[in-house]
mmCIF file of C-alpha atoms in Angstrom:
data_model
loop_
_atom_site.group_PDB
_atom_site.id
_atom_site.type_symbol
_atom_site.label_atom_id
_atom_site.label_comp_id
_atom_site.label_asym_id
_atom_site.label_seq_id
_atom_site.Cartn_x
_atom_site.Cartn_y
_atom_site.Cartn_z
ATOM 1 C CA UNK A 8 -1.173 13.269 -6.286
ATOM 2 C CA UNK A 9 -2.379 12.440 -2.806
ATOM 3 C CA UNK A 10 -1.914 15.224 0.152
ATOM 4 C CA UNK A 11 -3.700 14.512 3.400
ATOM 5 C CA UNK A 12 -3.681 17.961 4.988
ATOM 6 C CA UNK A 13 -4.031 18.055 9.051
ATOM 7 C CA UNK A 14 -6.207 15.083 9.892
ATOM 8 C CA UNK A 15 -7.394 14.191 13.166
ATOM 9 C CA UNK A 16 -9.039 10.776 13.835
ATOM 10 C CA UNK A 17 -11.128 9.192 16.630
ATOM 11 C CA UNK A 18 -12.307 5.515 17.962
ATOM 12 C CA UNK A 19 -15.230 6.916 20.025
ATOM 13 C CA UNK A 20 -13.391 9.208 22.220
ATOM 14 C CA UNK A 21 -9.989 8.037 21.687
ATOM 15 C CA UNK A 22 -7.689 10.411 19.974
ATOM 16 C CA UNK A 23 -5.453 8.171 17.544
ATOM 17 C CA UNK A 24 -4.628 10.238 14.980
ATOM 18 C CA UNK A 25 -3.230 13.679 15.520
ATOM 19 C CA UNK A 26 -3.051 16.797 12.625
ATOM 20 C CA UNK A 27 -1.668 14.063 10.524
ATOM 21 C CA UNK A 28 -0.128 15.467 6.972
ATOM 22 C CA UNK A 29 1.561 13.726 3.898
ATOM 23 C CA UNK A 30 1.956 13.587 0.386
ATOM 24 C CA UNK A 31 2.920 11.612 -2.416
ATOM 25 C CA UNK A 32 3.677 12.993 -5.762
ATOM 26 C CA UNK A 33 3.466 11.344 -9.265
ATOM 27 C CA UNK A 34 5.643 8.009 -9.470
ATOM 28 C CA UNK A 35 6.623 8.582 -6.506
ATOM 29 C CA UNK A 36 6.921 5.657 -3.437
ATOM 30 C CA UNK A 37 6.487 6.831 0.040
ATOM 31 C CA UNK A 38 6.719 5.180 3.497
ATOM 32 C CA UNK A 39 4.943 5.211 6.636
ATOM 33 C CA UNK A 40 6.737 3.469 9.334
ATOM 34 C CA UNK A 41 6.620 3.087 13.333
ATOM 35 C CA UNK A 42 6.352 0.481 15.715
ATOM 36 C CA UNK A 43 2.898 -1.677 16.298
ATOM 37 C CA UNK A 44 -0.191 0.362 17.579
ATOM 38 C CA UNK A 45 1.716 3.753 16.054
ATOM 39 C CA UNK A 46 -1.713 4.623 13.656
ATOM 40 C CA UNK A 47 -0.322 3.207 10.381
ATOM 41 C CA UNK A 48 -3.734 1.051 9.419
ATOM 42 C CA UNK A 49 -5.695 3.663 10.802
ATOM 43 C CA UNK A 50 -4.345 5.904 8.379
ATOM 44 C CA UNK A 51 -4.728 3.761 5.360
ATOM 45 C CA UNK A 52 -7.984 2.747 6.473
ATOM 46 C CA UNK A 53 -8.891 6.608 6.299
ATOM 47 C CA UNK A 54 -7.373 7.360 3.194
ATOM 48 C CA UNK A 55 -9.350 4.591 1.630
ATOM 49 C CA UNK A 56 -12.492 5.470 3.141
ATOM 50 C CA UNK A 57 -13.058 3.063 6.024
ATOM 51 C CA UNK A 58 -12.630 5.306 8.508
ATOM 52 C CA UNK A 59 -13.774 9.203 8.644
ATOM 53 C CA UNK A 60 -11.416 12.044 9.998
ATOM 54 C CA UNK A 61 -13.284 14.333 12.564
ATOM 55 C CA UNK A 62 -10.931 17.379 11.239
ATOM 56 C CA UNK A 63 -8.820 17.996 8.518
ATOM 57 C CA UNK A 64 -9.342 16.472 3.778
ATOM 58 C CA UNK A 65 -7.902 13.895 2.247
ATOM 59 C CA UNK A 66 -7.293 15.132 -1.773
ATOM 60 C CA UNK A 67 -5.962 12.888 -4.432
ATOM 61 C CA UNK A 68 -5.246 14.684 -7.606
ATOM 62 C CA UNK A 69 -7.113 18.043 -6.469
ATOM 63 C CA UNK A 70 -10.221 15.911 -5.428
ATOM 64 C CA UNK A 71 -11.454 16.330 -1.809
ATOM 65 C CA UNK A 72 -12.222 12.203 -1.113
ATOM 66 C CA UNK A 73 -12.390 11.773 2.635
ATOM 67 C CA UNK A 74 -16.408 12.351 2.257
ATOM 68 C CA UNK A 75 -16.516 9.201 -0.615
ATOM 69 C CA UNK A 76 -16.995 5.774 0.186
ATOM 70 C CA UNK A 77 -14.054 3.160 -0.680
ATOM 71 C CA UNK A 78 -16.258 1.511 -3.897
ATOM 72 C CA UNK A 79 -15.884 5.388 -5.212
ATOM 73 C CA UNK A 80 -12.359 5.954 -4.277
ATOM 74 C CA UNK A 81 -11.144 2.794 -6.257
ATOM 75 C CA UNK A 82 -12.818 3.988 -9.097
ATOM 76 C CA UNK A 83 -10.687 7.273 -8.565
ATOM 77 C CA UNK A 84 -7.261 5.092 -9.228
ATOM 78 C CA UNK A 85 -6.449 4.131 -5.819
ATOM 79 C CA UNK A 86 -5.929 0.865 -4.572
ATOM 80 C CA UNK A 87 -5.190 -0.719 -1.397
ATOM 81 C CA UNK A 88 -3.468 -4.507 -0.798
ATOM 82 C CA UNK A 89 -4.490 -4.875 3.167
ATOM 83 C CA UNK A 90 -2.282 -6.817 5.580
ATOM 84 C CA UNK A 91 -4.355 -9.998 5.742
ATOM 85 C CA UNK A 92 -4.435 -10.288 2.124
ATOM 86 C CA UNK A 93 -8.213 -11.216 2.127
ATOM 87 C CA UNK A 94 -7.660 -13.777 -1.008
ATOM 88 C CA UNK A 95 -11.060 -16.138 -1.833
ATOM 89 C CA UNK A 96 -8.700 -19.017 -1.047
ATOM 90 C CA UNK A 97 -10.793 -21.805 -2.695
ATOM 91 C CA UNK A 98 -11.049 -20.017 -6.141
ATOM 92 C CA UNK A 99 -7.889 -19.957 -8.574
ATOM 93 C CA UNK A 100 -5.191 -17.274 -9.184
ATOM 94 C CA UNK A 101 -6.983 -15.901 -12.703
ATOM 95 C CA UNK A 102 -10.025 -16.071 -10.681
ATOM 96 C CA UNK A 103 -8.816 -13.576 -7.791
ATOM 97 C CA UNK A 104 -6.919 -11.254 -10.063
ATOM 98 C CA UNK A 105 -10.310 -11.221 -12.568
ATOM 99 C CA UNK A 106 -12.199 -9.722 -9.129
ATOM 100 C CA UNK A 107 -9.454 -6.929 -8.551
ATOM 101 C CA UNK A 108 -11.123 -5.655 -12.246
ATOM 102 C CA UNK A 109 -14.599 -5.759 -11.364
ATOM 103 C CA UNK A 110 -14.819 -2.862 -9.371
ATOM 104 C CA UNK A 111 -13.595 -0.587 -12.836
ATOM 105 C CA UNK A 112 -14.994 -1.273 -16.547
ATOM 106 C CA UNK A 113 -12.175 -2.325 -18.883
ATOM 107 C CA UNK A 114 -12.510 -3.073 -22.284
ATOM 108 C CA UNK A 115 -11.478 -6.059 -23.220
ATOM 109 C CA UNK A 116 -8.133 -5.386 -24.656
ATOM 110 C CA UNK A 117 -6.773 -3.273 -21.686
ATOM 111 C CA UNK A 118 -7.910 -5.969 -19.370
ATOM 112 C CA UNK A 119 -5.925 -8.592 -21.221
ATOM 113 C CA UNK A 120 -3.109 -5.336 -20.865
ATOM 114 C CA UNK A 121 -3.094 -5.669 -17.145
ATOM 115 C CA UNK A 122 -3.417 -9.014 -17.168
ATOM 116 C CA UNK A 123 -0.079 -9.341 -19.032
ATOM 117 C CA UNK A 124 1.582 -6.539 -16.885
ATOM 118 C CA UNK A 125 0.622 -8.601 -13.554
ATOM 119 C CA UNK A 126 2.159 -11.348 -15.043
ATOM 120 C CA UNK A 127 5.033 -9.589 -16.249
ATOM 121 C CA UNK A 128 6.269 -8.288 -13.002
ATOM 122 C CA UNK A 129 4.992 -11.854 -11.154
ATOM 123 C CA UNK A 130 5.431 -14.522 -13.844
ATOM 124 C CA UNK A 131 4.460 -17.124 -10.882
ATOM 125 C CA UNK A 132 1.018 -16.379 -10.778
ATOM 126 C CA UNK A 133 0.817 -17.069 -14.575
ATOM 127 C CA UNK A 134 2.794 -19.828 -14.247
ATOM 128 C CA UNK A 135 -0.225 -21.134 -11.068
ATOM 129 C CA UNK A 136 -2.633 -19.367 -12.688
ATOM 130 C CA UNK A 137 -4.955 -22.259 -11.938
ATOM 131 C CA UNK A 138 -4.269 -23.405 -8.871
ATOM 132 C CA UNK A 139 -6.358 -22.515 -5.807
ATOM 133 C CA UNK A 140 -5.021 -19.161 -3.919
ATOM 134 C CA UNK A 141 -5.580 -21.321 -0.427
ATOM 135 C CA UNK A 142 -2.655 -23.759 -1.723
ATOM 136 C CA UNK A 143 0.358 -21.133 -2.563
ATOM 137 C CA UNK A 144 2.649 -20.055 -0.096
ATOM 138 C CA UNK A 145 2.507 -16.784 2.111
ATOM 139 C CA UNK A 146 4.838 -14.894 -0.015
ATOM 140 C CA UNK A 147 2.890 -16.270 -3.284
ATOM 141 C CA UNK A 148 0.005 -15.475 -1.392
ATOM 142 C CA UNK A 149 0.909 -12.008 -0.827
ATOM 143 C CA UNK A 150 2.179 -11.120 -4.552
ATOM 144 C CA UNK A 151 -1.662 -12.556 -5.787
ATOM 145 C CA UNK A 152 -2.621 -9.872 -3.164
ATOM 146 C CA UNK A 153 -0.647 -7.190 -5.044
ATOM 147 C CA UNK A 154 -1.376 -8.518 -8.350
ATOM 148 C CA UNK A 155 -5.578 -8.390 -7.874
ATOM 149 C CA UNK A 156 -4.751 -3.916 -6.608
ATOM 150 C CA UNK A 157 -2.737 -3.738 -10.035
ATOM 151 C CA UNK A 158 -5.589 -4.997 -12.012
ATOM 152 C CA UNK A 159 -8.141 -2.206 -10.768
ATOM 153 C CA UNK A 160 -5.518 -0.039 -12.924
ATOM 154 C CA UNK A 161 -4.363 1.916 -9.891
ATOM 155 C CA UNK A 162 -2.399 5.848 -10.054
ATOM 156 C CA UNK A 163 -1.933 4.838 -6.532
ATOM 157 C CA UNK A 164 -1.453 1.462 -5.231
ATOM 158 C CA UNK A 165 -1.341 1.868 -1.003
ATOM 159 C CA UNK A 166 0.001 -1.236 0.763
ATOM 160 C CA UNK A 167 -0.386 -2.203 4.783
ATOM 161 C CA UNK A 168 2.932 -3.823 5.832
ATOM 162 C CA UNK A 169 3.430 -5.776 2.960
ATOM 163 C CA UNK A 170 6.518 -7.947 4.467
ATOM 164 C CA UNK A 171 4.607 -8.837 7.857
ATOM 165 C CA UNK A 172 5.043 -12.836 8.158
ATOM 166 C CA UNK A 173 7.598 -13.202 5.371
ATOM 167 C CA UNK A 174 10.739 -14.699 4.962
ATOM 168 C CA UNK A 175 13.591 -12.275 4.685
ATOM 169 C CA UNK A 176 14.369 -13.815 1.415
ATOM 170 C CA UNK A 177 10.972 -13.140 0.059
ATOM 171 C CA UNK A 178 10.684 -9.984 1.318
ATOM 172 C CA UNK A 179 13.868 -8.585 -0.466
ATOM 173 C CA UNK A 180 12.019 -10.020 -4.048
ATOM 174 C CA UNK A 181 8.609 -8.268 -3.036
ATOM 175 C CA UNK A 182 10.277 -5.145 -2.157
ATOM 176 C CA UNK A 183 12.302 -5.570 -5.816
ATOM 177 C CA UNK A 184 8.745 -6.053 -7.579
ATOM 178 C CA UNK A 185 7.091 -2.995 -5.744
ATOM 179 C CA UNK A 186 10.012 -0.858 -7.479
ATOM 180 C CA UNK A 187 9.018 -2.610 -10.874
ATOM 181 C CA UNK A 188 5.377 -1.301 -10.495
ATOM 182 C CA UNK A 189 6.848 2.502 -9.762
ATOM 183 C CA UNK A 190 9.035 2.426 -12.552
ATOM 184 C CA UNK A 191 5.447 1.211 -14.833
ATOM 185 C CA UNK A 192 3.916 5.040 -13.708
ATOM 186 C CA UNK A 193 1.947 3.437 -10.084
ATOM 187 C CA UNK A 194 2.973 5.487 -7.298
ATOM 188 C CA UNK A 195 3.524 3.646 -4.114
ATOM 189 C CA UNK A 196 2.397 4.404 -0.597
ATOM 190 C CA UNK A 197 3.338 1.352 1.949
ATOM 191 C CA UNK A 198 3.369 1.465 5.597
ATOM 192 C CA UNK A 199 5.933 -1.416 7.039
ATOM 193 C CA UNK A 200 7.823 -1.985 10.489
ATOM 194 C CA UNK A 201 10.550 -3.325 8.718
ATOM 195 C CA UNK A 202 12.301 0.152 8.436
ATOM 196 C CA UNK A 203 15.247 -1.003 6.833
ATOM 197 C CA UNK A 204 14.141 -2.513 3.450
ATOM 198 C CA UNK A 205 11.460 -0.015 3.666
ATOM 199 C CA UNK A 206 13.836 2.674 3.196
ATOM 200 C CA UNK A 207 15.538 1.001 0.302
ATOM 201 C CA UNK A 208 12.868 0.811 -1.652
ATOM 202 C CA UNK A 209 10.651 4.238 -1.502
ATOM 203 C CA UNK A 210 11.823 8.147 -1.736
ATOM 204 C CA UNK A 211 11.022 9.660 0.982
ATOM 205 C CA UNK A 212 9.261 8.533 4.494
ATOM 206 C CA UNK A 213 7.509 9.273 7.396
ATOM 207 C CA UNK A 214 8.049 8.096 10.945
ATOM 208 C CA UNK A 215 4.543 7.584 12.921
ATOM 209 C CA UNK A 216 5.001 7.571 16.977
ATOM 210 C CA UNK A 217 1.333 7.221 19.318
ATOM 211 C CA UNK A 218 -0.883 8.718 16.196
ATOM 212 C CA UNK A 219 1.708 11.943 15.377
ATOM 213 C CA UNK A 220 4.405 12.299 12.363
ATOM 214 C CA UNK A 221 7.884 12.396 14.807
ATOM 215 C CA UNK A 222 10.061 13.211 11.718
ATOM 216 C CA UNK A 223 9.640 13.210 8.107
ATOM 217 C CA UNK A 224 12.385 13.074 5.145
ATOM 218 C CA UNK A 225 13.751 11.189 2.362
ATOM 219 C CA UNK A 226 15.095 8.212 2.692
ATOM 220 C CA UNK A 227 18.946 9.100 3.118
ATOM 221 C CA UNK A 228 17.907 11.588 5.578
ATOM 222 C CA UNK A 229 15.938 8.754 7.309
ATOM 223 C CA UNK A 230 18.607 6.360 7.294
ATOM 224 C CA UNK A 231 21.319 8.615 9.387
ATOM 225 C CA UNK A 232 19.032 10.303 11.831
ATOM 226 C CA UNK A 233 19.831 8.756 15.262
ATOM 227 C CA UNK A 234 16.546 7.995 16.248
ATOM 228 C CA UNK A 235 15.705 6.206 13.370
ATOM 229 C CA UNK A 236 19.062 4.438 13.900
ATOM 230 C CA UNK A 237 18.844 3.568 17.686
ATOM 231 C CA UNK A 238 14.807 2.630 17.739
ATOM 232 C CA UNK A 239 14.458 1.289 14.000
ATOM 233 C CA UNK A 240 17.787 0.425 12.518
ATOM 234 C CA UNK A 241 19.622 -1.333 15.713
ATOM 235 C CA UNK A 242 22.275 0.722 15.149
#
């Protein structure tokens, strides 16, 4: 579905991303993890479009995209919930999920369809569905986030360290609900730090170090390779 095949990428004349490859297949949930500063939100920001690779394609289902801009690439099926969430915090829960839509024309029957599937795997936000964004919780806060991707009607829903400033608690139920979207035919593609639930929850991963892919495998392979063990795992 979405192979990114030997990409290089610069700030001015700093090298941060090195012959970078990965893929992820049909229904399938992939990880990129590594420590802070590693390249992870450079690479989504590249795969979505906000950044250009000097070398190397991005191709998502046999389409070269890394020369579209991100307004074309949602349109493609991919979607992206940022860290910061970027909610409009003084408008209402219907109100920010209604904007995740605008960017692809629904008719109006599939967009009460998504609406009902958002709500479905987050019956809070139907249950808030008027209250003001600004007003729910960080972990409420962050499922709105993921609820306004799923109602551009995404193949591929990519997600920037979802669990950064959550409660373990809330974590373990967002990383629950991401599996409920996979199993609904979205493939996942998260980058996270926290390695652990990270590798509960997708297939197979990738482990970023300084802007290079340091070791690659699924997640069982992941979970009993020293490294990961002694720099990720504190084991």
């Amino acid at each position: 579905m979405l192979e990114v095949k030997g990409i290089d990428v610069y700030y001015g004349k700093l090298h941060v991303i090195w012959n970078l490859s990965i893929m992820v297949g049909k229904e399938e949930g992939v990880g990129i993890f590594g420590p802070n500063g590693a390249g992870k939100t450079t690479l989504i920001n590249t795969i979505i479009g906000l950044v250009k690779p000097k070398n190397g394609e991005i191709l998502f289902e046999g389409r070269r995209i890394d020369n579209l801009e991100p307004h074309q690439i949602v349109r493609l099926g991919i979607a992206v919930v940022p860290q910061e969430r970027e909610l409009f915090p003084f408008m209402s829960v219907r109100e920010n999920l209604e904007l995740g839509a605008d960017f692809i024309p629904h008719t109006k029957g599939r967009l009460n369809d998504l609406f009902n599937f958002v709500y479905e795997i987050f019956p809070i936000l139907k249950e808030r569905e008027s209250q003001l964004a600004g007003t729910m919780s960080g972990g409420e806060q962050r499922m709105l986030a993921i609820g306004r991707a799923l109602m551009a009607d995404p193949r591929l829903l990519i997600l920037d360290e979802p669990s950064v400033g959550l409660q373990p608690s809330i974590v373990i139920e967002l990383f629950h609900k991401l599996k409920a979207i996979r199993k609904n035919g979205v493939s996942i593609l998260l980058t996270e730090q926290n390695v652990r639930q990270g590798l509960k929850t997708v297939d197979r991963g990738y482990i970023l170090e300084n802007g290079r892919i340091v070791l690659k495998g699924c997640s069982k392979e992941l979970s009993s390779n020293e490294h990961v063990k002694k720099s990720y795992l504190g084991l």
